[in-house]
Amino acid sequence: MADGGSDSAQEVGSEASTPSSAKRVTSLLSVLEISVTEPERRTGVTAINMKETYTVYLVETRITDMKSELLPETFSDETFSLWRRYSEFELLRNYLCVTYPAVVIPPLPEKKIHMMWQKLSGGEDKFDPDFIERRRAGLESFLLRVAAHGQLSQDKIFHGFLHQDEGWKEAVLATGYQNKMDSRLKTLNAQYRLKNPDRRFQDLKNYSNELEANIANLLKIRERLAERLYGIHKIHANYGRVFSEWSGIEKEMGDGLQSAGHFMDVYAASIDSMLEEEDTYADALKEYLYFADALRSICRKQELLQYEVEKLEDQLVYKKAQKQQMEQGVDVKSGFSLKGMTTKLFGADTPEIREKKIKQLEEQIQETEEQLQAAKWELSTYIERSLQDVERFKRQKVRDLREIFINYSIMQIKLCKKGISLWNNTKECFTKM
């Protein structure tokens, strides 16, 4: 099992280093069940004595195979549960992103509602019941995806998140993961200074941008379509009202009009449950909208590692050139410098001093070569493992999106059939008049 905060396998992170060993990896999800339930609104006091209101979620875990070798030693009970805030889910994900940079880390649900049509969005209220329920489902999906990953599911910090009520935050901070976080400035510097960007990761970055744009467009279209469908269905309630009022003044036509009005009311109300069901598919799509940034994180880390290699290569070339010039008795020319002025005033270095400097350069060259060799190994290992996990993600993506689109199509077919059935019943009402 991976130990939270270790610097070897976790630093590059992935399911396994080779395809053959990847087949032997089994996730923790195969021996337990995880659910996030019962969102509860609470009030507390911050560290600066400010009153705050927040939502907590009950994380429940049930072990299905107590004899499995996959179970951590700390999982001694068959079932356990605890309350977690959204900020604790964020802490867990931040830790995983830093500790497993070569893994496509599952995203968390959004903090605020985006690209959801007005009727179901609840405005900007983060305590809206519909929004809280969607967030609950998203948090559960996050934990299930982590538990289904061969490497992430074996992390001790993740295990603690599921069962350690007291001291879990302190355990996360004790790993020192914050000291390993790459600064934004450092990342941008690497991105723009790379001499030879890796084409595979350039393509992956472009793909993530296009994936994000396509899903965002789908969600925007769905948002507009949902508002239009809602309006069209609800306006049919006016048919129901008119038919019902009309039936009161007709003898032969009264029953037919009354029944037709009822079916129009049913048609108008049918859109509510359909859009609520459709909203679950929109949330599933949004998860892949945020997966795009996880893919870009993979690319950013690769750029940082490659930039480090290129810097060391430049340093090595420069130091070797210095050594060669000193051996030839030529001073390194680098424009005006204090050393140049000193040489002109007091003469060149003595052979003993020059020999000493050459020896220092040889030591520096050897040290730089060792650093370069280690940096190249880290880069090549990262590339191998990250591309392997990207392939796993792509297989997962195809399965998930296929299921989302098929279920969405089935839902639309049901809506159309329901509309046809209601209009057939309405036609029968008119026929009997």
Coordinates of C-alpha atoms in Angstrom, one line a residue:
M1 CA 0.0 0.0 0.0
A2 CA 1.1 3.5 -0.7
D3 CA 2.0 5.5 2.3
G4 CA 0.7 9.1 2.4
G5 CA 3.5 11.5 1.7
S6 CA 6.2 9.1 0.5
D7 CA 8.6 10.3 -2.2
S8 CA 9.2 7.3 -4.4
A9 CA 6.3 5.6 -6.3
Q10 CA 3.9 8.4 -5.2
E11 CA 5.9 11.2 -6.7
V12 CA 5.2 10.1 -10.2
G13 CA 2.1 8.1 -9.4
S14 CA 0.0 5.7 -11.6
E15 CA -1.7 2.3 -11.4
A16 CA 1.6 0.5 -12.2
S17 CA 4.9 1.0 -14.1
T18 CA 4.2 -1.6 -16.8
P19 CA 1.1 -3.0 -18.5
S20 CA 1.6 -6.5 -17.1
S21 CA 1.7 -5.3 -13.5
A22 CA -1.2 -3.0 -14.2
K23 CA -3.4 -6.1 -14.8
R24 CA -2.7 -7.3 -11.3
V25 CA -3.9 -4.1 -9.6
T26 CA -7.3 -4.4 -7.9
S27 CA -9.1 -1.5 -6.5
L28 CA -10.5 -1.1 -3.0
L29 CA -13.9 -0.7 -4.4
S30 CA -14.1 -4.4 -5.1
V31 CA -14.4 -5.1 -1.4
L32 CA -16.4 -2.2 0.0
E33 CA -19.2 0.2 -0.7
I34 CA -19.1 3.9 -0.2
S35 CA -22.1 6.3 -0.1
V36 CA -22.5 10.0 0.7
T37 CA -25.9 10.7 2.3
E38 CA -27.9 13.0 4.6
P39 CA -26.6 16.4 3.8
E40 CA -27.1 18.5 6.9
R41 CA -26.9 22.3 7.4
R42 CA -24.9 23.4 10.5
T43 CA -23.7 26.6 12.1
G44 CA -20.3 27.1 13.7
V45 CA -17.7 29.7 14.6
T46 CA -14.5 30.3 12.6
A47 CA -11.0 30.7 14.0
I48 CA -11.6 34.5 14.2
N49 CA -14.9 34.1 16.0
M50 CA -17.0 34.7 12.9
K51 CA -20.3 32.9 12.6
E52 CA -20.6 30.6 9.6
T53 CA -23.2 28.3 8.1
Y54 CA -22.1 25.2 6.2
T55 CA -23.2 21.8 5.0
V56 CA -21.8 18.5 6.1
Y57 CA -22.3 15.1 4.4
L58 CA -22.5 11.7 6.0
V59 CA -19.8 9.4 4.4
E60 CA -20.8 5.8 5.0
T61 CA -18.6 2.8 4.2
R62 CA -19.6 -0.8 4.3
I63 CA -17.1 -3.6 3.8
T64 CA -18.4 -6.5 1.7
D65 CA -15.4 -8.8 2.1
M66 CA -13.8 -8.7 5.6
K67 CA -11.3 -11.4 4.7
S68 CA -9.9 -9.6 1.6
E69 CA -6.1 -8.9 1.6
L70 CA -6.9 -5.5 0.0
L71 CA -8.4 -4.2 3.2
P72 CA -6.2 -1.9 5.2
E73 CA -5.4 -3.0 8.7
T74 CA -7.2 0.1 10.1
F75 CA -10.5 -1.1 8.6
S76 CA -11.5 -3.4 11.5
D77 CA -15.2 -2.7 11.5
E78 CA -17.7 -3.9 8.9
T79 CA -19.4 -0.5 8.7
F80 CA -18.3 3.0 9.7
S81 CA -19.5 6.5 9.0
L82 CA -18.5 10.1 9.7
W83 CA -19.4 13.7 8.7
R84 CA -17.3 15.6 6.2
R85 CA -17.5 19.2 4.9
Y86 CA -16.9 20.1 1.3
S87 CA -13.6 21.8 2.3
E88 CA -12.4 18.4 3.6
F89 CA -13.1 16.8 0.2
E90 CA -11.1 19.7 -1.3
L91 CA -8.2 19.0 1.0
L92 CA -8.2 15.3 0.1
R93 CA -8.2 16.1 -3.7
N94 CA -5.4 18.7 -3.3
Y95 CA -3.3 16.1 -1.5
L96 CA -4.0 13.5 -4.2
C97 CA -3.1 15.9 -7.0
V98 CA 0.3 16.7 -5.4
T99 CA 1.1 13.2 -4.3
Y100 CA 0.0 11.4 -7.6
P101 CA 0.9 14.0 -10.3
A102 CA 0.8 11.3 -13.0
V103 CA -2.8 10.3 -12.2
V104 CA -5.9 11.9 -13.8
I105 CA -7.5 12.8 -10.4
P106 CA -11.3 12.8 -10.4
P107 CA -12.8 16.3 -10.1
L108 CA -15.1 17.6 -7.3
P109 CA -18.6 19.0 -8.0
E110 CA -18.8 22.7 -8.5
K111 CA -19.0 25.2 -5.6
K112 CA -21.5 27.3 -7.5
I113 CA -24.1 26.4 -10.2
H114 CA -23.0 27.0 -13.8
M115 CA -24.8 26.2 -17.0
M116 CA -28.0 25.0 -15.3
W117 CA -31.3 26.3 -16.5
Q118 CA -33.1 28.8 -14.2
K119 CA -35.9 26.7 -13.0
L120 CA -33.6 24.0 -11.5
S121 CA -30.6 26.1 -10.6
G122 CA -31.9 27.7 -7.4
G123 CA -30.2 30.9 -8.3
E124 CA -27.0 31.7 -6.3
D125 CA -28.2 30.0 -3.1
K126 CA -25.6 27.4 -2.2
F127 CA -28.0 25.9 0.3
D128 CA -30.7 25.3 -2.3
P129 CA -32.0 21.7 -1.8
D130 CA -31.6 20.8 -5.5
F131 CA -28.1 22.1 -5.6
I132 CA -27.1 20.3 -2.3
E133 CA -28.5 17.1 -3.7
R134 CA -26.5 17.4 -6.9
R135 CA -23.4 18.2 -4.9
R136 CA -24.0 15.2 -2.7
A137 CA -24.2 13.0 -5.8
G138 CA -21.0 14.6 -7.2
L139 CA -19.1 14.0 -3.9
E140 CA -20.1 10.4 -3.9
S141 CA -19.0 10.0 -7.5
F142 CA -15.6 11.5 -6.5
L143 CA -15.1 9.0 -3.7
L144 CA -16.2 6.0 -5.8
R145 CA -13.8 7.0 -8.6
V146 CA -10.9 7.3 -6.1
A147 CA -11.8 3.9 -4.6
A148 CA -12.0 2.3 -8.0
H149 CA -8.4 3.5 -9.0
G150 CA -5.8 0.8 -8.4
Q151 CA -3.3 3.2 -6.8
L152 CA -5.3 6.0 -5.3
S153 CA -7.5 3.5 -3.4
Q154 CA -4.5 2.2 -1.5
D155 CA -3.4 5.6 -0.1
K156 CA -3.5 5.8 3.7
I157 CA -4.7 9.4 3.7
F158 CA -7.7 8.3 1.6
H159 CA -8.4 5.4 4.1
G160 CA -8.3 8.0 6.9
F161 CA -10.8 10.2 5.1
L162 CA -13.2 7.3 5.2
H163 CA -12.9 6.3 8.9
Q164 CA -10.6 8.7 10.8
D165 CA -12.9 11.3 12.5
E166 CA -10.3 12.9 14.7
G167 CA -6.8 14.1 13.6
W168 CA -7.3 13.5 9.8
K169 CA -6.6 17.0 8.8
E170 CA -3.4 17.0 10.9
A171 CA -2.4 13.7 9.2
V172 CA -2.7 15.3 5.8
L173 CA -0.7 18.4 6.7
A174 CA 2.0 16.1 8.3
T175 CA 2.7 14.6 4.9
G176 CA 4.2 17.9 3.8
Y177 CA 2.3 17.9 0.5
Q178 CA 2.0 21.7 0.6
N179 CA 5.7 22.0 0.2
K180 CA 5.6 20.0 -3.0
M181 CA 2.9 22.1 -4.7
D182 CA 4.2 23.7 -7.9
S183 CA 3.7 27.5 -8.0
R184 CA 1.7 29.0 -10.8
L185 CA 4.6 31.3 -11.8
K186 CA 6.9 28.3 -12.0
T187 CA 4.4 26.4 -14.2
L188 CA 4.0 29.3 -16.6
N189 CA 7.7 29.8 -16.8
A190 CA 8.2 26.2 -17.8
Q191 CA 5.4 26.4 -20.3
Y192 CA 6.8 29.3 -22.3
R193 CA 10.5 28.5 -22.0
L194 CA 10.5 24.9 -23.2
K195 CA 12.7 24.4 -26.2
N196 CA 11.4 21.1 -27.4
P197 CA 7.8 20.4 -26.1
D198 CA 6.7 16.8 -26.2
R199 CA 4.2 16.4 -29.0
R200 CA 2.2 13.8 -27.1
F201 CA 1.5 16.2 -24.3
Q202 CA 0.9 19.1 -26.6
D203 CA -1.8 16.9 -28.3
L204 CA -3.2 16.0 -24.9
K205 CA -3.4 19.6 -23.9
N206 CA -5.2 20.5 -27.2
Y207 CA -7.5 17.5 -26.7
S208 CA -8.5 18.6 -23.2
N209 CA -9.3 22.1 -24.4
E210 CA -11.5 20.7 -27.2
L211 CA -13.2 18.2 -24.9
E212 CA -14.0 21.1 -22.5
A213 CA -15.3 23.3 -25.3
N214 CA -17.5 20.6 -26.8
I215 CA -19.0 19.6 -23.5
A216 CA -19.5 23.3 -22.5
N217 CA -21.4 23.8 -25.8
L218 CA -23.6 20.8 -25.2
L219 CA -24.5 22.1 -21.7
K220 CA -25.3 25.6 -23.1
I221 CA -27.5 24.1 -25.8
R222 CA -29.2 21.9 -23.2
E223 CA -29.8 25.0 -21.0
R224 CA -31.5 26.9 -23.7
L225 CA -33.5 23.9 -24.8
A226 CA -34.7 23.1 -21.3
E227 CA -36.0 26.6 -20.8
R228 CA -37.8 26.5 -24.1
L229 CA -39.3 23.0 -23.5
Y230 CA -40.4 24.1 -20.0
G231 CA -42.2 27.1 -21.4
I232 CA -43.9 25.1 -24.2
H233 CA -45.2 22.4 -21.8
K234 CA -46.3 24.9 -19.2
I235 CA -48.3 26.9 -21.7
H236 CA -50.4 23.8 -22.4
A237 CA -51.9 24.3 -19.0
N238 CA -53.7 27.3 -20.6
Y239 CA -55.4 24.7 -22.9
G240 CA -56.5 22.8 -19.8
R241 CA -57.9 25.9 -18.1
V242 CA -59.8 27.0 -21.2
F243 CA -61.2 23.6 -21.9
S244 CA -62.3 23.2 -18.2
E245 CA -64.0 26.6 -18.2
W246 CA -65.6 25.9 -21.6
S247 CA -67.0 22.6 -20.4
G248 CA -69.2 24.4 -17.9
I249 CA -71.4 26.0 -20.6
E250 CA -71.7 23.0 -22.9
K251 CA -74.0 20.0 -22.5
E252 CA -73.1 17.7 -25.4
M253 CA -69.4 18.7 -25.4
G254 CA -68.9 19.2 -21.7
D255 CA -67.5 15.8 -20.7
G256 CA -65.1 15.7 -23.7
L257 CA -63.8 19.2 -23.0
Q258 CA -63.3 18.5 -19.3
S259 CA -61.4 15.3 -20.1
A260 CA -59.3 17.0 -22.7
G261 CA -58.5 19.8 -20.2
H262 CA -57.3 17.1 -17.7
F263 CA -54.9 15.6 -20.2
M264 CA -53.5 19.0 -21.1
D265 CA -52.8 19.6 -17.4
V266 CA -51.0 16.2 -17.2
Y267 CA -49.0 17.1 -20.3
A268 CA -48.0 20.5 -18.8
A269 CA -46.9 18.8 -15.5
S270 CA -44.9 16.0 -17.2
I271 CA -42.0 18.3 -18.0
D272 CA -41.0 18.7 -14.4
S273 CA -39.9 15.1 -13.7
M274 CA -38.3 14.9 -17.2
L275 CA -36.1 17.9 -16.6
E276 CA -35.1 16.7 -13.1
E277 CA -34.0 13.4 -14.7
E278 CA -32.3 15.2 -17.5
D279 CA -30.4 17.3 -14.9
T280 CA -28.6 14.2 -13.6
Y281 CA -27.2 13.6 -17.1
A282 CA -26.1 17.2 -17.3
D283 CA -24.3 16.8 -14.0
A284 CA -22.5 13.7 -15.4
L285 CA -21.4 15.7 -18.4
K286 CA -20.2 18.5 -16.2
E287 CA -17.9 16.0 -14.4
Y288 CA -16.1 15.5 -17.7
L289 CA -16.0 19.3 -18.2
Y290 CA -13.9 19.4 -15.1
F291 CA -11.9 16.3 -16.0
A292 CA -10.4 18.5 -18.8
D293 CA -8.5 20.5 -16.2
A294 CA -7.2 17.3 -14.6
L295 CA -5.7 16.4 -18.0
R296 CA -4.1 19.8 -18.3
S297 CA -2.5 19.2 -14.9
I298 CA -0.8 16.1 -16.3
C299 CA 0.6 18.3 -19.1
R300 CA 1.8 21.0 -16.7
K301 CA 3.7 18.6 -14.6
Q302 CA 5.4 17.1 -17.6
E303 CA 6.4 20.6 -18.8
L304 CA 8.0 21.3 -15.4
L305 CA 10.0 18.1 -15.4
Q306 CA 11.1 18.6 -19.0
Y307 CA 12.1 22.2 -18.3
E308 CA 14.2 21.0 -15.4
V309 CA 16.0 18.5 -17.7
E310 CA 16.6 21.3 -20.3
K311 CA 18.0 23.6 -17.7
L312 CA 20.4 21.0 -16.4
E313 CA 21.5 20.2 -20.0
D314 CA 22.2 23.9 -20.6
Q315 CA 24.2 24.1 -17.3
L316 CA 26.2 21.1 -18.3
V317 CA 27.1 22.5 -21.7
Y318 CA 28.1 25.8 -20.2
K319 CA 30.3 24.2 -17.5
K320 CA 32.0 21.9 -20.0
A321 CA 32.7 24.9 -22.2
Q322 CA 34.2 26.7 -19.2
K323 CA 36.4 23.8 -18.4
Q324 CA 37.6 23.5 -22.0
Q325 CA 38.5 27.2 -22.2
M326 CA 40.4 27.0 -18.9
E327 CA 42.3 24.0 -20.0
Q328 CA 43.3 26.0 -23.2
G329 CA 44.3 29.0 -21.0
V330 CA 41.4 31.1 -22.3
D331 CA 39.2 33.0 -19.9
V332 CA 35.5 32.8 -20.5
K333 CA 34.2 35.9 -22.2
S334 CA 31.0 37.2 -20.8
G335 CA 31.1 40.9 -21.3
F336 CA 32.1 43.4 -18.6
S337 CA 32.7 41.7 -15.2
L338 CA 34.6 42.3 -12.0
K339 CA 36.7 39.2 -12.8
G340 CA 37.6 40.7 -16.2
M341 CA 38.7 44.0 -14.6
T342 CA 40.7 42.1 -11.9
T343 CA 42.5 40.1 -14.6
K344 CA 43.5 43.3 -16.5
L345 CA 44.7 45.0 -13.3
F346 CA 46.5 42.1 -11.6
G347 CA 47.2 39.6 -14.4
A348 CA 45.8 36.1 -15.2
D349 CA 45.4 33.3 -12.7
T350 CA 48.5 31.3 -11.8
P351 CA 48.7 27.7 -13.0
E352 CA 47.9 26.5 -9.5
I353 CA 44.8 28.6 -9.2
R354 CA 43.7 27.6 -12.8
E355 CA 44.2 23.9 -11.9
K356 CA 42.1 24.4 -8.8
K357 CA 39.3 26.0 -10.8
I358 CA 39.4 23.2 -13.3
K359 CA 39.1 20.7 -10.6
Q360 CA 36.1 22.6 -9.1
L361 CA 34.5 22.6 -12.6
E362 CA 35.0 18.9 -13.0
E363 CA 33.3 18.3 -9.7
Q364 CA 30.4 20.6 -10.7
I365 CA 30.2 18.8 -14.1
Q366 CA 30.0 15.4 -12.4
E367 CA 27.3 16.7 -10.0
T368 CA 25.3 18.2 -12.8
E369 CA 25.6 15.0 -14.8
E370 CA 24.2 13.0 -11.9
Q371 CA 21.4 15.5 -11.4
L372 CA 20.6 15.4 -15.1
Q373 CA 20.5 11.6 -15.1
A374 CA 18.1 11.6 -12.2
A375 CA 15.9 14.3 -13.8
K376 CA 15.8 12.3 -17.1
W377 CA 14.8 9.2 -15.2
E378 CA 12.1 11.0 -13.3
L379 CA 10.8 12.5 -16.6
S380 CA 10.8 9.2 -18.5
T381 CA 9.1 7.4 -15.6
Y382 CA 6.5 10.2 -15.3
I383 CA 5.8 10.1 -19.1
E384 CA 5.3 6.3 -19.0
R385 CA 3.0 6.3 -16.0
S386 CA 1.0 9.4 -16.9
L387 CA 0.3 8.2 -20.5
Q388 CA -0.7 4.9 -19.1
D389 CA -3.2 6.5 -16.8
V390 CA -4.5 8.8 -19.5
E391 CA -5.3 5.7 -21.6
R392 CA -7.2 4.3 -18.6
F393 CA -9.1 7.6 -18.3
K394 CA -10.0 7.5 -22.0
R395 CA -11.5 4.0 -21.7
Q396 CA -13.4 5.2 -18.7
K397 CA -14.6 8.3 -20.6
V398 CA -15.9 6.3 -23.6
R399 CA -17.9 4.0 -21.2
D400 CA -19.4 6.8 -19.2
L401 CA -20.3 9.1 -22.1
R402 CA -21.8 6.2 -24.1
E403 CA -24.0 5.4 -21.1
I404 CA -25.0 9.1 -20.6
F405 CA -25.9 9.6 -24.3
I406 CA -27.9 6.4 -24.5
N407 CA -29.8 7.1 -21.3
Y408 CA -30.5 10.6 -22.5
S409 CA -31.8 9.3 -25.8
I410 CA -34.1 6.8 -24.0
M411 CA -35.4 9.5 -21.7
Q412 CA -36.3 11.7 -24.8
I413 CA -38.0 8.7 -26.4
K414 CA -40.1 8.2 -23.3
L415 CA -41.0 11.9 -23.2
C416 CA -42.1 11.7 -26.9
K417 CA -44.1 8.5 -26.3
K418 CA -45.8 10.1 -23.3
G419 CA -46.7 13.1 -25.3
I420 CA -48.1 10.9 -28.1
S421 CA -50.1 8.9 -25.6
L422 CA -51.6 12.1 -24.0
W423 CA -52.5 13.6 -27.4
N424 CA -54.1 10.3 -28.5
N425 CA -56.2 10.3 -25.3
T426 CA -57.1 14.0 -26.0
K427 CA -58.1 13.0 -29.5
E428 CA -60.4 10.3 -28.1
C429 CA -62.0 12.9 -25.9
F430 CA -62.8 15.1 -28.9
T431 CA -64.0 12.1 -30.9
K432 CA -66.6 11.2 -28.2
M433 CA -68.1 14.7 -28.2

